[in-house]
Coordinates of C-alpha atoms in Angstrom, one line a residue:
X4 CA 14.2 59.0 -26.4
X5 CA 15.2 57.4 -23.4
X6 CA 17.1 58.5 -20.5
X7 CA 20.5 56.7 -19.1
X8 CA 19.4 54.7 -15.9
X9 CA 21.5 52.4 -13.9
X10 CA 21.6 48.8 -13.2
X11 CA 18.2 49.0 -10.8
X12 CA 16.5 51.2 -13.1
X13 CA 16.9 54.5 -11.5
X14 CA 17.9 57.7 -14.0
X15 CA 21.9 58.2 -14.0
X16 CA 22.9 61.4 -12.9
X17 CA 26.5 63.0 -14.0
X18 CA 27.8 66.6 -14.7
X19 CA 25.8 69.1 -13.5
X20 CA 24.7 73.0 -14.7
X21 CA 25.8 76.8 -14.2
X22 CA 24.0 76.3 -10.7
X23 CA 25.6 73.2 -9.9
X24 CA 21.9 71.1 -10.2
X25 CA 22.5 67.5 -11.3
X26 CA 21.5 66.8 -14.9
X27 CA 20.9 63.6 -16.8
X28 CA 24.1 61.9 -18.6
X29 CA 24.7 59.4 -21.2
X30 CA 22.8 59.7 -24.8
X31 CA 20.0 60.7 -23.0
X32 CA 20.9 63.7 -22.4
X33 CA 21.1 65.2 -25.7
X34 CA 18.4 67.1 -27.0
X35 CA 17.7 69.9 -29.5
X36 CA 17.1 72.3 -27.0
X37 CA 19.5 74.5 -25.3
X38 CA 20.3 73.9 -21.3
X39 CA 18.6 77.2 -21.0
X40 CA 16.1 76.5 -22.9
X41 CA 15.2 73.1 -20.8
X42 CA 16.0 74.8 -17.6
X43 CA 12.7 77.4 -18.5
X44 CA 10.4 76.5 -16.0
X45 CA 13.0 75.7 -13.3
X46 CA 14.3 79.6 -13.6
X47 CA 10.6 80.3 -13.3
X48 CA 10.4 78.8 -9.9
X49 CA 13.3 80.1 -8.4
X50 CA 12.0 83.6 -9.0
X51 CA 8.4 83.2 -6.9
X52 CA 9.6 79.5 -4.6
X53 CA 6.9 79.9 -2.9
X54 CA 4.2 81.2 -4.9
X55 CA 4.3 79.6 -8.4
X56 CA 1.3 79.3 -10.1
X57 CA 1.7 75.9 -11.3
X58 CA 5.1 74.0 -9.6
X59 CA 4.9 73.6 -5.8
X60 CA 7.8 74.0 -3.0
X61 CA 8.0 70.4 -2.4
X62 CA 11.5 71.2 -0.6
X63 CA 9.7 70.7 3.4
X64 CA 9.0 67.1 2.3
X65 CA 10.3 63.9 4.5
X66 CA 11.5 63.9 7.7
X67 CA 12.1 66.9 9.6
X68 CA 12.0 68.8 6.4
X69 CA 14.5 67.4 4.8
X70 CA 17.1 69.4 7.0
X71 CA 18.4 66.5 9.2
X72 CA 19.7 63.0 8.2
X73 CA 17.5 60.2 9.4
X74 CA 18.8 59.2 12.9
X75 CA 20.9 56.0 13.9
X76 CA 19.2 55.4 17.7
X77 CA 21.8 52.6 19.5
X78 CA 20.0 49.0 20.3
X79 CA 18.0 49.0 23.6
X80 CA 16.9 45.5 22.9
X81 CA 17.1 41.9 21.2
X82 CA 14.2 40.3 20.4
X83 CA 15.4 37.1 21.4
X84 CA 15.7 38.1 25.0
X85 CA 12.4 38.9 25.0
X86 CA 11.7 35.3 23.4
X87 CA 11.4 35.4 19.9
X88 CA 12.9 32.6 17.4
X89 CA 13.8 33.0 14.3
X90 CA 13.5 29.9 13.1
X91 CA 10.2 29.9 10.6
X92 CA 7.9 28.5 13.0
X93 CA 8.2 29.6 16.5
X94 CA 5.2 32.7 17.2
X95 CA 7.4 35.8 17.7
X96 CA 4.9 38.1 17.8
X97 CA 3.9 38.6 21.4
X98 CA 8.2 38.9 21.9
X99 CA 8.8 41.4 19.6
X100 CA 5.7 43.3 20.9
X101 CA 7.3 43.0 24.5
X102 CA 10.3 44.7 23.6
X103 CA 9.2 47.0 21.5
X104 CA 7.0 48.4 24.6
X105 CA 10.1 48.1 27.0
X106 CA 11.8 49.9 25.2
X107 CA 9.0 52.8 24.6
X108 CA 8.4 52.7 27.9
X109 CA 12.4 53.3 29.2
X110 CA 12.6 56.2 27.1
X111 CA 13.4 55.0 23.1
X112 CA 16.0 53.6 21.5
X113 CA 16.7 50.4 18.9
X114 CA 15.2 47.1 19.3
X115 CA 16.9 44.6 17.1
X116 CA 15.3 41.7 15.1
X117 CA 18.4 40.0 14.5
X118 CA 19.2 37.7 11.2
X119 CA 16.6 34.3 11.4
X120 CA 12.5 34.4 9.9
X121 CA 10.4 35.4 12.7
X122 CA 6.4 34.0 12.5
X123 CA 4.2 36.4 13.1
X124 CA 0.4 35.7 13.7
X125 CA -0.6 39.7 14.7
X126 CA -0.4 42.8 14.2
X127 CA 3.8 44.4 15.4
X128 CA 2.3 47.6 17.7
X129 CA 4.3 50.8 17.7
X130 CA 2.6 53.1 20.0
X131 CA 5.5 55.0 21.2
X132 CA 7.6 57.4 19.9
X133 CA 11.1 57.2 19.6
X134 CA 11.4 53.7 19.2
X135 CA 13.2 51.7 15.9
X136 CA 12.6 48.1 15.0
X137 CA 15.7 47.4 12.9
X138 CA 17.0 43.8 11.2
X139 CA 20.3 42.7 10.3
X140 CA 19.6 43.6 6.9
X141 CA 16.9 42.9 4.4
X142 CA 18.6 40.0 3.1
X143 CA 18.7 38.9 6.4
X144 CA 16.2 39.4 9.0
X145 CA 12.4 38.6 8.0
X146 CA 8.9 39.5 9.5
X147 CA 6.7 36.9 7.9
X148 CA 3.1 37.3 8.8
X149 CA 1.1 34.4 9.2
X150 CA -2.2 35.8 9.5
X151 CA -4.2 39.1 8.5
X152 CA -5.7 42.1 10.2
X153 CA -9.3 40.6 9.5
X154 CA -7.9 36.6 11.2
X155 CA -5.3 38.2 13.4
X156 CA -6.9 41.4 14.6
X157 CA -10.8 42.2 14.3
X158 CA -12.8 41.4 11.2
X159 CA -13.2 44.1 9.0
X160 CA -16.9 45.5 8.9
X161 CA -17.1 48.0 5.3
X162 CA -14.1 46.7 3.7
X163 CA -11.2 49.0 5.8
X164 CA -8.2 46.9 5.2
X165 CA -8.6 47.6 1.7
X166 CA -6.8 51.3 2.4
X167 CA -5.9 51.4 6.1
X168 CA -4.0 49.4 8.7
X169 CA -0.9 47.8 8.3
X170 CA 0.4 44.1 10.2
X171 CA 3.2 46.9 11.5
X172 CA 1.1 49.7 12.3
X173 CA 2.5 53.3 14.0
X174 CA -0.7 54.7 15.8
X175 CA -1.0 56.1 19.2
X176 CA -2.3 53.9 21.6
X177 CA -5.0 56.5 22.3
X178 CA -5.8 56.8 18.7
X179 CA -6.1 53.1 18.4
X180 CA -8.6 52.9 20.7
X181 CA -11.1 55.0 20.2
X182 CA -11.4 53.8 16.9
X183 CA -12.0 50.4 18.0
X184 CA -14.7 51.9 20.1
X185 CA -15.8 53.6 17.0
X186 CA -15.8 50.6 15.2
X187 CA -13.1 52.5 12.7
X188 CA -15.3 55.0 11.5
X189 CA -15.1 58.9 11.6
X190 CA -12.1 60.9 12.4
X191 CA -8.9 58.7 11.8
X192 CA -6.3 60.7 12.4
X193 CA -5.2 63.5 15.1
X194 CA -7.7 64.4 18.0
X195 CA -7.9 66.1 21.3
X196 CA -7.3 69.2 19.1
X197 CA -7.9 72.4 21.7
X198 CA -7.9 75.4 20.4
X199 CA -5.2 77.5 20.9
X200 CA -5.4 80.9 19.0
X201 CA -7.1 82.3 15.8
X202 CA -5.6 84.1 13.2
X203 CA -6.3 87.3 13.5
X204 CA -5.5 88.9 9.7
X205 CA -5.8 86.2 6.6
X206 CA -2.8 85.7 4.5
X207 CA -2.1 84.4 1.1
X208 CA -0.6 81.2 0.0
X209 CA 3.7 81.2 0.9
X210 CA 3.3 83.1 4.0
X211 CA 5.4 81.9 7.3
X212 CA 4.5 85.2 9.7
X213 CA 1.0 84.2 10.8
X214 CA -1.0 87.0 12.9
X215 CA -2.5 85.6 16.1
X216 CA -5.1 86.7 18.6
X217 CA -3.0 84.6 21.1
X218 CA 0.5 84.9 20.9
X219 CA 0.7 83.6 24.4
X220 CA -0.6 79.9 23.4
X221 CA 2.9 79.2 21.3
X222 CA 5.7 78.1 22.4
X223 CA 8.8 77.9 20.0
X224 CA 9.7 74.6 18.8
X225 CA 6.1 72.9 19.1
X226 CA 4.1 71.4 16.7
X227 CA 0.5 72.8 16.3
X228 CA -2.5 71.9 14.2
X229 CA -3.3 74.5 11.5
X230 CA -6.9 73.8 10.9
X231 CA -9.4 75.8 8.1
X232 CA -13.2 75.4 7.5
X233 CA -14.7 75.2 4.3
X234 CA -17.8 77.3 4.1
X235 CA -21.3 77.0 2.9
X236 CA -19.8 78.3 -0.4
X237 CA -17.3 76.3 -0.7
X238 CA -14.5 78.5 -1.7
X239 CA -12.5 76.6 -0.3
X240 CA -12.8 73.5 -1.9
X241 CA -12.5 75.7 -5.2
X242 CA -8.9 77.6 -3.6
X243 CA -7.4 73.6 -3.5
X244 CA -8.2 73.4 -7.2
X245 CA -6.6 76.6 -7.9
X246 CA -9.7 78.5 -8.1
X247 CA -10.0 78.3 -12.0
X248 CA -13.3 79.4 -14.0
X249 CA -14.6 75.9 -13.6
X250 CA -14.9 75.6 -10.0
X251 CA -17.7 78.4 -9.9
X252 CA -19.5 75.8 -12.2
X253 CA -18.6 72.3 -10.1
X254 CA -21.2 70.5 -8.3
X255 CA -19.0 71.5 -5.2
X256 CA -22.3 70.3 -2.6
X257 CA -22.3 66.2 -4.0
X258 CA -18.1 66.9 -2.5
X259 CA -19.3 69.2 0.5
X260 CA -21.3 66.0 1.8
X261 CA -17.8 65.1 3.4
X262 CA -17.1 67.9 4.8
X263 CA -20.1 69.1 6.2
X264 CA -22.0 65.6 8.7
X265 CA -24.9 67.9 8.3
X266 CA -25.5 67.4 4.9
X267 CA -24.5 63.1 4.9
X268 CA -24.3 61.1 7.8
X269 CA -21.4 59.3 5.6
X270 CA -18.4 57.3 7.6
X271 CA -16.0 59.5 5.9
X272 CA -17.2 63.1 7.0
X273 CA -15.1 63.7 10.1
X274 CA -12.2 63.0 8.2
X275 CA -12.8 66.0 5.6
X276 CA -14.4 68.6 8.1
X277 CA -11.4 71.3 8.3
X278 CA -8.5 71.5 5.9
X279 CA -6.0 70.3 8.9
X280 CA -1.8 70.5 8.8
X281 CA 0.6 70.0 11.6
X282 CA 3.1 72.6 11.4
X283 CA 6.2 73.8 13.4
X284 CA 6.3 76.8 15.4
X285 CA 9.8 78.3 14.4
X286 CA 9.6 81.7 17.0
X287 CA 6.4 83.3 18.7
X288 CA 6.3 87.7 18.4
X289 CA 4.2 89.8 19.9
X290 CA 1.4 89.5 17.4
X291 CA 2.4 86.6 15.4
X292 CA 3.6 82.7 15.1
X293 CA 6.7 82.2 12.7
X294 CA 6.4 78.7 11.1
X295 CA 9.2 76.9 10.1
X296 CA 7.9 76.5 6.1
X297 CA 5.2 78.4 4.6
X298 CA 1.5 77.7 4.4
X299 CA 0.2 76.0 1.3
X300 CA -3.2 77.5 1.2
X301 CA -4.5 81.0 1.6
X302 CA -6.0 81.8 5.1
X303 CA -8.8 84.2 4.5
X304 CA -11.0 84.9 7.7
X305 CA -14.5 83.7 5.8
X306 CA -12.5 80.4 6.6
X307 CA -12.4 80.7 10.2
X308 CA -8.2 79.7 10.3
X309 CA -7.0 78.6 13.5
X310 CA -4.5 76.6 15.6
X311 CA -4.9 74.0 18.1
X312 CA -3.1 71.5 20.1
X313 CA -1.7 68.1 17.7
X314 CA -3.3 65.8 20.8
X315 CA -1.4 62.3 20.2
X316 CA 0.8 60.8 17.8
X317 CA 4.2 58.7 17.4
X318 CA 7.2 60.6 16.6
X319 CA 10.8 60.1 15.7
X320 CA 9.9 56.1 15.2
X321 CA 11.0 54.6 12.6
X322 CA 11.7 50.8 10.6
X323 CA 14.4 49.6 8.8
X324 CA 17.3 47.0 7.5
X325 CA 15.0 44.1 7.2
X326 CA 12.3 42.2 5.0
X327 CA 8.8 41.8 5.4
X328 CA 6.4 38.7 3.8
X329 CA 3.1 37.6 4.0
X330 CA 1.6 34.4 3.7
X331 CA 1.1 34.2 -0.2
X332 CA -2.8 34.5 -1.2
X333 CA -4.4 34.9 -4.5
X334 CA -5.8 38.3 -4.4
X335 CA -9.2 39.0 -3.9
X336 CA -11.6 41.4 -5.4
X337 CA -11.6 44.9 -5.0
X338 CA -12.3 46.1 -1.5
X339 CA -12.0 42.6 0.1
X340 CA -8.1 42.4 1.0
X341 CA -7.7 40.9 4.5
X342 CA -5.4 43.3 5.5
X343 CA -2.0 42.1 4.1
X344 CA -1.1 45.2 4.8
X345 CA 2.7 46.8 4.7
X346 CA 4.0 49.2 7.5
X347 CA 1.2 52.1 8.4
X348 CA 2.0 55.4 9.5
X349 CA -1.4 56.8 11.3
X350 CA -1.0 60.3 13.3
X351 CA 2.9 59.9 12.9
X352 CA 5.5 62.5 12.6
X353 CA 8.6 63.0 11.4
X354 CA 9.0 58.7 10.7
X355 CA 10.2 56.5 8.7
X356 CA 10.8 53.1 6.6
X357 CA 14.1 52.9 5.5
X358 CA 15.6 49.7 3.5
X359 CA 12.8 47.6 3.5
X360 CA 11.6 45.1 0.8
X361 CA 7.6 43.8 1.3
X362 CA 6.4 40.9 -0.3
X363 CA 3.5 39.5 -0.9
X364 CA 0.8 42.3 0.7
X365 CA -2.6 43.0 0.1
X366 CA -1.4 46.8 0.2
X367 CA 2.2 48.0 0.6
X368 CA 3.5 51.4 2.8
X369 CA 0.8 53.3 4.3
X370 CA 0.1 56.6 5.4
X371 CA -2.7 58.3 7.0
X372 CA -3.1 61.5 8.1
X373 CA 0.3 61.6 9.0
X374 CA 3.2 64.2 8.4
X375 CA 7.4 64.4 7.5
X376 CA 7.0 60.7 6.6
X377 CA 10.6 59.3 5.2
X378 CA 10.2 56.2 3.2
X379 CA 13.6 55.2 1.4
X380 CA 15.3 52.3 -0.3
X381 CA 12.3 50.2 -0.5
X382 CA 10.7 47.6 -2.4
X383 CA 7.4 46.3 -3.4
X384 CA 7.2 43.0 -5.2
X385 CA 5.7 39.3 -5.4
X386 CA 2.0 38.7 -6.1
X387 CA -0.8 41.2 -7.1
X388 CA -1.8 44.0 -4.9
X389 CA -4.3 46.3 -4.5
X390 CA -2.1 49.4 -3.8
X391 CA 1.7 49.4 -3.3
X392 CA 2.1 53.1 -1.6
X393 CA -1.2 55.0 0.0
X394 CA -1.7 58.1 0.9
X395 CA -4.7 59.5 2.3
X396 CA -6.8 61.6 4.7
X397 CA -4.7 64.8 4.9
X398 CA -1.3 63.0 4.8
X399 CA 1.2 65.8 4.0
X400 CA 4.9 66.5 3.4
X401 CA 5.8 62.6 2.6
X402 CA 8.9 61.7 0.5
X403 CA 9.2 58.3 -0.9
X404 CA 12.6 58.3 -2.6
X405 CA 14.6 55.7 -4.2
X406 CA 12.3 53.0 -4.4
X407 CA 10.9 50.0 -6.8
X408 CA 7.6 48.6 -7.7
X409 CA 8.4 45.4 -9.3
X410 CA 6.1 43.7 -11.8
X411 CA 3.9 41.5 -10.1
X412 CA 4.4 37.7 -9.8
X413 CA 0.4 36.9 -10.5
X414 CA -2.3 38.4 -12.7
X415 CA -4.5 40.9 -11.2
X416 CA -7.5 38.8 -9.9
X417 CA -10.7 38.9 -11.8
X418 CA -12.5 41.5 -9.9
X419 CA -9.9 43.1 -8.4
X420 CA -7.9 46.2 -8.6
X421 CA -4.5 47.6 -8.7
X422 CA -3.3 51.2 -8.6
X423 CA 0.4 51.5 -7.7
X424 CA 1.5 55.0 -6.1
X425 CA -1.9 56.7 -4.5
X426 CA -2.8 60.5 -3.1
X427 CA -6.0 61.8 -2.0
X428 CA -8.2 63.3 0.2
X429 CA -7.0 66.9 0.6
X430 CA -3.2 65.3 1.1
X431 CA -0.2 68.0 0.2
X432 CA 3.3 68.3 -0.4
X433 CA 4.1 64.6 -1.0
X434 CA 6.9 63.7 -3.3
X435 CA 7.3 60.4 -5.0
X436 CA 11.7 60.6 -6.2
X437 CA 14.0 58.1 -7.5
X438 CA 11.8 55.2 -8.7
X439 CA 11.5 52.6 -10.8
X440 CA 7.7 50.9 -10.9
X441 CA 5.0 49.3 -12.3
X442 CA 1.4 50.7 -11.4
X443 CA -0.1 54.1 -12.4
X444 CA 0.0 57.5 -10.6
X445 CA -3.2 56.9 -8.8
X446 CA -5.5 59.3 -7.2
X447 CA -8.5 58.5 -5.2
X448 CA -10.3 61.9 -5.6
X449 CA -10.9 64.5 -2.9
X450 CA -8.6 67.1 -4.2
X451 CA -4.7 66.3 -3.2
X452 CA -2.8 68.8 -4.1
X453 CA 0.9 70.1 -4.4
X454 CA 2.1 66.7 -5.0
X455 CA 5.0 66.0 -7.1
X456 CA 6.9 63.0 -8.6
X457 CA 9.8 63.3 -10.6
X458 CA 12.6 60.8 -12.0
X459 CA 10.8 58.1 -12.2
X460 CA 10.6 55.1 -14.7
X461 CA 7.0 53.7 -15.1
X462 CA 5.3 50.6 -16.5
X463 CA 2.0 52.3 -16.3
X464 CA -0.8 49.9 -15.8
X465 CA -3.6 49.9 -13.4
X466 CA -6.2 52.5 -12.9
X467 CA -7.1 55.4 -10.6
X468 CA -9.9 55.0 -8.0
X469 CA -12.0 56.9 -5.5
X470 CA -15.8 57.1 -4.6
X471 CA -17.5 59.2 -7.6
X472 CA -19.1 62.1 -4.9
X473 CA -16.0 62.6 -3.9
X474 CA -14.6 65.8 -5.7
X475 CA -12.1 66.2 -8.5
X476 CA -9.4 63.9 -8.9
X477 CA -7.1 66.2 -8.6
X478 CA -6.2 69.5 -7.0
X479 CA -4.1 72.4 -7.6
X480 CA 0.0 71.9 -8.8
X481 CA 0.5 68.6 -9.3
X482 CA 3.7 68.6 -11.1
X483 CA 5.3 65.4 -13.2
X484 CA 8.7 66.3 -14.1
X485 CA 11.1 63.7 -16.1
X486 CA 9.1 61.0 -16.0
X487 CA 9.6 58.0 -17.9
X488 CA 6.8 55.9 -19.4
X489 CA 7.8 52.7 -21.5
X490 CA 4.8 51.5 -22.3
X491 CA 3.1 54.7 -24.1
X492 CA 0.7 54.6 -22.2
X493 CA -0.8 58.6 -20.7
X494 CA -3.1 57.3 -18.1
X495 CA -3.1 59.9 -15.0
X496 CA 0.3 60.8 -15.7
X497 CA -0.6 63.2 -18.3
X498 CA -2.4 65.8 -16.7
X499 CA -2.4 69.0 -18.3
X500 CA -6.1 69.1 -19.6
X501 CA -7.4 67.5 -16.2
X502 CA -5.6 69.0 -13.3
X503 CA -6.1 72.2 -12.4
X504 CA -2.6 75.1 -12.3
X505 CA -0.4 71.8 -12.8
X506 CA 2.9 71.4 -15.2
X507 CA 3.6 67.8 -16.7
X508 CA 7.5 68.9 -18.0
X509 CA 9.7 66.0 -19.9
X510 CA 7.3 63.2 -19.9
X511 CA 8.9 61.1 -22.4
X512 CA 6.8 58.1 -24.1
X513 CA 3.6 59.7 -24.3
X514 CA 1.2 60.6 -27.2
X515 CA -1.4 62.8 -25.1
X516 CA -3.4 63.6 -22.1
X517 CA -5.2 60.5 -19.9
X518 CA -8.1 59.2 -20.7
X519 CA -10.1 60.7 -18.0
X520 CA -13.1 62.3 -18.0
X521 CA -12.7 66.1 -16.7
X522 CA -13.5 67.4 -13.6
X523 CA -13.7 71.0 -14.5
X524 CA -14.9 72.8 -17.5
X525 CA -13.0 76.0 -18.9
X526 CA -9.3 76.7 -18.6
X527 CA -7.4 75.2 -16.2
X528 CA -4.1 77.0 -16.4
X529 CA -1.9 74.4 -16.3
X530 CA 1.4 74.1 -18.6
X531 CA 3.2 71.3 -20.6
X532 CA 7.0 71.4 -21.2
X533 CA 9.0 69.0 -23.5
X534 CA 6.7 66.4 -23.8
X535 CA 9.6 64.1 -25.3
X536 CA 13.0 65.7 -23.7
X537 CA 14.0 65.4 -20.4
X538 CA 14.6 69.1 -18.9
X539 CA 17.0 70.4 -16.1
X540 CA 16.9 70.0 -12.9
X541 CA 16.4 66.3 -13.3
X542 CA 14.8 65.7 -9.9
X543 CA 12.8 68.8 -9.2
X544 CA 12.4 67.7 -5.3
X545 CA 16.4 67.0 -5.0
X546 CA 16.9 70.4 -7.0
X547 CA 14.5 72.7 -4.5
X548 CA 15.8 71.4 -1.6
X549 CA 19.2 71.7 -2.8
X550 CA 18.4 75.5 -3.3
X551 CA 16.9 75.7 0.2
X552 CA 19.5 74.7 2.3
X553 CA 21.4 76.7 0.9
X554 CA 19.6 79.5 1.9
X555 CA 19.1 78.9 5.2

């Protein structure tokens, strides 16, 4: 069975149920099952939203929750004023850069890259917040980059271009430069994080009413960084993969080393120290913070769960309407890309990338440690890539909807890798929606968890990654719901005998479970649903936020 998709690939929706959720039309949508029957698990959710077992509350994902529509900001500046030529050949890059800080610096607002190819020889800087390069349209207006992070920028030293970085990059300016001081290694995400309060009484998984010793350090509104230790018994680390029999068994101290420098003076440690979320402040009581969704994790006191101040980042920045190519190179072997690398979101908040194709990259849209990241009506094609989305190093509440992977124009180098949509390292509440690709569901270890993708159509080749001390490949309730796979093949799509409290419900086109080797022994308590029907809701994400708002 296959479902009904469109002329781009992406499923057909029609009709709709009791509820008024969106179900699949066309042949596709007949099945031996009653609507009731295929709507099981969804009925299941909507009794416990916040607390299923095995299907997360993806509905806070994207930009500002999902709640508002991505903004229009009016044009500030034109490129061309600044000096920039579109005309193939001219070096644009120090113009665009000029009027991308004018306008950051006035306050925000549009700078327009207006129809022509602009040459770029470095990396497009967007340190501020509030600031949108747009183009005339992707058909249009087109960045192509000349030269790579490691010939444009500074010469990669262990291979960091291969997952980080991007030749349009969304850092703070104070985050970019300690890390050159650094020489890019340890913490890569948010800093200056003061303390602000602990919490005073744990809760469990779902909650939004947080007890606080300092009610006084809040102020509505704000965004603050939850942060939680994991201890010398690494409960934690078990609590991300649902705590199931196994994880009293796992070699949780070969995982620990990057959490705890002590143990491993490894680059990575820093990064994977706390368990660390932005979240909103909704209201402040007199012994508690409100937040405006509810925690993923439990906060137990043996964790030592506290808030602090976010310190830097970009906010409310955003690209869109235009094209983006590289200079085509054959693609080198694993962990030696140059840094052909797509728009980067790094200590961003509430961004996006909206109606932008790539060609050509070493690696395609970024994200890292980054939060209520937008990234819609994109495209990933031309040669072989290592990665076409990342998403690493605590990155949480991400929606990539309505996007395409398309099959690449070159063979995968010998040597070299490809993976297609990646998750790791601790990263939550991302949703992949609405695609059409080629690639595999990658995950680089380090327990992600919460993480869904549903209504997508998949060519599934390429392989999963990650360093092998780095923890289980995956974490607690990941959840593939009408997926498509064309090719048969199961690899890390099929999940329920390898991640932990997960639910893999209406993959069509599979035989079995991947071929991975397991992480965890014993039970795992995760559920499969109509392997080879499609079920209602057909896009889980669209259907929980649907639900949501109207609720609020």
């Amino acid at each position: 069975m296959t479902r009904d998709v469109d002329r781009r690939g992406f499923l057909r929706v029609a009709g709709g149920t009791a509820a008024g959720l969106a179900v699949v039309g066309g042949s596709g949508s007949v099945a031996a099952a009653s609507d009731r029957e295929r709507a099981r698990l969804w009925r299941e959710w909507l009794a416990a939203p916040d607390t299923h077992p095995q299907i997360p509350n993806v509905s806070y994902a994207g930009y500002h929750r999902g709640e508002d529509r991505l903004p229009r900001p009016p044009v500030r500046a034109n490129v061309t004023r600044f000096g920039a030529v579109g005309d193939g050949t001219t070096d644009s890059t120090a113009a665009l850069n000029a009027a991308i800080d004018a306008v950051g610096r006035s306050g925000g607002g549009t700078v327009l890259v207006p129809a022509g190819r602009y040459r770029l020889t470095g990396v497009v800087w967007m340190h501020h917040s509030n600031v949108v390069l747009r183009g005339d349209g992707r058909e249009h207006t087109v960045l192509f980059f000349d030269e790579s992070l490691d010939s444009a920028y500074r010469p990669q030293t262990r291979g960091e271009w291969a997952w980080s970085g991007g030749m349009v990059w969304f850092i703070p300016r104070e985050l970019r430069a300690e890390l050159e001081q650094r020489g890019f290694t340890g913490n890569e995400g948010w800093m200056d994080n003061r303390e602000l309060s602990a919490v005073s009484a744990g809760v469990p998984r779902g909650t939004r009413r947080i007890p606080v010793a300092d009610p006084s350090a809040f102020t509505a509104g704000e965004h603050v960084l939850l942060m939680v230790d994991n201890p010398t018994d690494n409960t934690l680390l078990a609590h991300l993969a649902g705590d199931v029999p196994g994880t009293r068994t796992y070699p949780w101290e070969t995982a620990a080393r990057r959490l705890r420098p002590e143990l491993s003076t490894w680059v990575l440690a820093e990064n994977f120290r706390h368990y660390r979320t932005p979240v909103q402040v909704e209201r402040v009581e007199p012994d508690a913070v409100v937040l405006a969704q509810p925690v993923r994790i439990d906060l137990r006191l043996g964790w030592r769960p506290r808030f602090a101040t976010l310190g830097p980042r970009v906010e409310e920045s955003g690209i869109e309407d235009l094209a983006i190519e590289m200079r085509q190179i054959t693609q080198r072997p694993h962990h030696q890309d140059p840094g052909f690398n797509g728009p980067n979101f790094q200590a961003a908040l509430n961004c996006w990338a909206r109606r932008v194709d790539l060609w050509h990259s070493d690696n395609g849209f970024g994200l890292t440690t980054a939060k209520g990241i937008t990234i819609t009506e994109v495209r990933v094609g031309g040669r072989a890539r290592h990665h076409s989305f990342i998403c690493r190093v605590q990155s949480h509440d991400m929606l990539v909807d309505r996007f395409e992977i398309l099959p690449a124009t070159t063979p995968v180098s010998a040597g070299a890798a490809y993976h297609g949509i990646n998750t790791e390292g601790f990263t939550s509440g991302n949703v992949w929606s609405n695609g059409v690709m080629q690639g595999t569901f990658d995950s680089h270890k380090a327990l992600p968890f919460d993480s869904v993708r549903t209504a997508i159509r998949v060519d599934n080749t390429g392989g999963t990654g990650g360093a092998g001390d780095a923890g289980p490949r995956w974490g607690a309730r990941f959840c593939h719901w009408n997926i498509d796979v064309t090719n048969g093949r199961s690899h890390a799509i099929r999940l329920e005998e390898h991640a932990p409290m997960s639910a893999m419900v209406g993959v069509l086109g599979t035989t079995g479970p991947t071929d991975h080797a397991r992480d965890l022994s014993g039970p795992l308590g995760s559920v499969v649903e109509s392997p080879e029907e499609d079920v209602l809701p057909t896009n889980l994400y669209e259907s929980q936020l649907r639900v949501r708002l109207r609720g609020m």
